[in-house]
Coordinates of C-alpha atoms in Angstrom, one line a residue:
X226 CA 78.9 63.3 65.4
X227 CA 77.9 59.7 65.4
X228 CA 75.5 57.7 62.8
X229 CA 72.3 57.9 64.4
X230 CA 72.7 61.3 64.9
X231 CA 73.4 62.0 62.0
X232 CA 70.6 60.1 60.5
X233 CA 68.0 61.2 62.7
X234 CA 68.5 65.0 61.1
X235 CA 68.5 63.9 57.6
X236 CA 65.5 62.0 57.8
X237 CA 63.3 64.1 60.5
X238 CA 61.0 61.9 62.3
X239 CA 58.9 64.5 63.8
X240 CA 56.6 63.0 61.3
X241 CA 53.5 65.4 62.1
X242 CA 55.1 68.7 61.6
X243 CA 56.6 66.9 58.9
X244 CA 55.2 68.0 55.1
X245 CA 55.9 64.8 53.4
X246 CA 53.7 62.6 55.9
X247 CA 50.9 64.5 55.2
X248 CA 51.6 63.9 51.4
X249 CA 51.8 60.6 52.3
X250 CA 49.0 60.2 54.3
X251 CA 46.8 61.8 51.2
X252 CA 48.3 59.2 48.7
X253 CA 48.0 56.1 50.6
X254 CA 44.2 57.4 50.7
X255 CA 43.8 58.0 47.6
X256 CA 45.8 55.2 45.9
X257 CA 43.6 52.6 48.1
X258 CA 40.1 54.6 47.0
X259 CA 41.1 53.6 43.4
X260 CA 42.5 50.3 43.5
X261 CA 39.8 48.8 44.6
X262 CA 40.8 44.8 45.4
X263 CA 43.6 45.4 43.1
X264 CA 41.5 46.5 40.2
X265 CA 41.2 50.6 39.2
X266 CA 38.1 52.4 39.4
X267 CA 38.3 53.3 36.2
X268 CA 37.5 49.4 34.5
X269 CA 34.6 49.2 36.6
X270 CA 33.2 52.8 35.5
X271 CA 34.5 51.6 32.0
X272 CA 32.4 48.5 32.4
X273 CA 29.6 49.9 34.0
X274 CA 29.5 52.6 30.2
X275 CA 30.2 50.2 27.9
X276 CA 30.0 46.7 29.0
X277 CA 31.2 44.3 26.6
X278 CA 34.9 43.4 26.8
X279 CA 35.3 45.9 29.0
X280 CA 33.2 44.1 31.6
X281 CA 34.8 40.8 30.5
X282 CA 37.9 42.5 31.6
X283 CA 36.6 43.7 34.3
X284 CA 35.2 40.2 35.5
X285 CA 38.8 38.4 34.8
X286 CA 40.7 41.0 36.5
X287 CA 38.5 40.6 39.7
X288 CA 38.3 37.0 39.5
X289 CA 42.5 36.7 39.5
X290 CA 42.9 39.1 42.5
X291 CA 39.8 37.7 44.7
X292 CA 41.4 34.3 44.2
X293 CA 45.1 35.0 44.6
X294 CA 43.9 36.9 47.9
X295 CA 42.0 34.7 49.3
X296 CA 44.5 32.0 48.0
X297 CA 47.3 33.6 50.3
X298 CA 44.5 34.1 53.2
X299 CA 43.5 30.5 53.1
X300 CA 47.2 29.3 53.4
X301 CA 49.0 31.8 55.5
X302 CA 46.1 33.8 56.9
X303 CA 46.9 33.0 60.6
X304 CA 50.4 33.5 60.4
X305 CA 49.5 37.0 58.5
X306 CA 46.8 38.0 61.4
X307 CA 49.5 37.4 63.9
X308 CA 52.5 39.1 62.5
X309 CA 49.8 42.2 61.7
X310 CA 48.6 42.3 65.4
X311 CA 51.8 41.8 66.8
X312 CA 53.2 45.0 64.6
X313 CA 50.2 47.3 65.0
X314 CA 50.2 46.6 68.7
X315 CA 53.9 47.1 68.9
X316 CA 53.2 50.6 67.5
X317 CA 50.6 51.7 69.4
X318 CA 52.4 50.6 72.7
X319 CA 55.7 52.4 71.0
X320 CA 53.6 55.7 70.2
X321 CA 51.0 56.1 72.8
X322 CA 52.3 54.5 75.9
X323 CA 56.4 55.4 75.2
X324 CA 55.6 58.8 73.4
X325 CA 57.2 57.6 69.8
X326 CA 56.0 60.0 67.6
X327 CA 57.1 57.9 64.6
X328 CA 55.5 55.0 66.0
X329 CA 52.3 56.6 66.3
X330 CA 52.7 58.1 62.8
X331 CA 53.3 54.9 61.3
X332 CA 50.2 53.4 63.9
X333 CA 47.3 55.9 62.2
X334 CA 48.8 54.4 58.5
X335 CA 48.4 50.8 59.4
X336 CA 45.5 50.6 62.0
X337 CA 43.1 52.0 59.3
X338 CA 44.4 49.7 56.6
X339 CA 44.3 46.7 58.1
X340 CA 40.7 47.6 58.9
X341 CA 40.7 47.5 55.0
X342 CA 42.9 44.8 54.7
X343 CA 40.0 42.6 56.7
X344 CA 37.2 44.5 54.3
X345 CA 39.2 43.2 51.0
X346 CA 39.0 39.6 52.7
X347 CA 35.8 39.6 53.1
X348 CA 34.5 41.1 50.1
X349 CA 36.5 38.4 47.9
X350 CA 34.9 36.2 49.9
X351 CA 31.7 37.2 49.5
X352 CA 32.2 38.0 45.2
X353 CA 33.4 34.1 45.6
X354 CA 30.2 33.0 47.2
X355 CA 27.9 35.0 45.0
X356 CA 30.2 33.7 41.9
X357 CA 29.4 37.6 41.1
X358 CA 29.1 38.7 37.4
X359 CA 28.1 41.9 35.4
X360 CA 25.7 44.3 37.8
X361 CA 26.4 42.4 41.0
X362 CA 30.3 42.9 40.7
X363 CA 29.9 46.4 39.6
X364 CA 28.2 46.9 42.7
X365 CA 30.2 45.0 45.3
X366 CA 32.9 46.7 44.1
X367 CA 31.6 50.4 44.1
X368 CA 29.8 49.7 47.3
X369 CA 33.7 48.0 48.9
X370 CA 35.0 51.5 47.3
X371 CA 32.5 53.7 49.3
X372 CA 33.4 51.7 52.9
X373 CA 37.2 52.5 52.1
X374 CA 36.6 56.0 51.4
X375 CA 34.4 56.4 54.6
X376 CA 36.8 54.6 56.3
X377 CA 40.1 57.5 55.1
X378 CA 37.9 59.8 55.5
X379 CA 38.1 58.7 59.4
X380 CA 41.3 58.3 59.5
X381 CA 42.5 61.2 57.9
X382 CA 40.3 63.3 59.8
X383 CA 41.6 61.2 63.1
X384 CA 45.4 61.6 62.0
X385 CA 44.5 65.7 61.8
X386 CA 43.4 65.7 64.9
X387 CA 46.3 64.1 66.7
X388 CA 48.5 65.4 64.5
X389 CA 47.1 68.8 65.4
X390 CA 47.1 67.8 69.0
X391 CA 50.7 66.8 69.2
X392 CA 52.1 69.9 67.4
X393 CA 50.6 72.4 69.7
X394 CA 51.3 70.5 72.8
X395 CA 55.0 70.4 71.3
X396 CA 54.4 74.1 70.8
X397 CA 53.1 74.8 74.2
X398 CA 56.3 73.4 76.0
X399 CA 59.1 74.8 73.8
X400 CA 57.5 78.4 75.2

């Protein structure tokens, strides 16, 4: 029995019939619903009850993440755009033209997040621009929440789908 072999059974990557993808799938979702641009849901409803210092917090925490990620954007933002296209085309030429299950497992993760990946750009970019405070955060950031959720909420349901797909077609040719 030789290595690949060997770690192709212990780590089965038949990812759709697989139950620990799908618990996956549901956690990336729901970790990037809450941590919206690096800050929890929770300090912005916290802000949004009692204000205060718990909007000050608020207001800090999303000034340090909008800057550090449009920090690393403005240097290496290129570099980053090309190494993500390059992968997530890499995958879906792996999984959809070369049949790679795991590629096109790994493809409806990262296609979808990147799409989120842009959105967090752009709306640090645009708390920057409006040099947002109080209200105006707490709504950019509820309203960047509700276009994440929308968008896993398409995904997921897409990732079914396929997922669906791919297991009866695998069931239809074992008969």
């Amino acid at each position: 029995m030789d290595l690949s072999q060997t770690l192709f059974e212990i780590i089965d990557m038949r990812s759709f019939s697989n139950l620990w993808y799908w618990i996956g799938l549901a956690v990336l979702w729901s970790s990037a619903s809450h941590w919206v641009l690096g800050v929890p849901n929770d300090m912005v409803q916290r802000a949004r009850r009692h204000g205060g210092q718990a909007q000050i917090d608020l207001e800090d925490m999303v000034r340090i993440n909008c800057n550090r990620l449009l920090y690393i954007t403005n240097v290496s933002g290129l570099w980053l755009l090309g190494f993500a296209c390059f992968f997530i085309t890499g995958l879906a030429i792996l999984g959809f033209i070369y049949g790679v299950e795991i590629a096109q497992a790994v493809f409806l993760l990262a296609f979808p997040m990147s799409i989120v990946g842009v959105l967090n750009v752009s709306t640090a970019r645009l708390i920057e621009q409006e040099q947002a405070v109080g209200d105006a955060l707490r709504s950019l950031m509820t309203r960047h929440r509700i276009y994440v959720q929308i968008i896993g909420m398409i995904a997921i349901f897409v990732t079914a789908l396929w997922g669906m797909a791919y297991n009866l077609r695998d069931l239809i040719f074992l008969q």
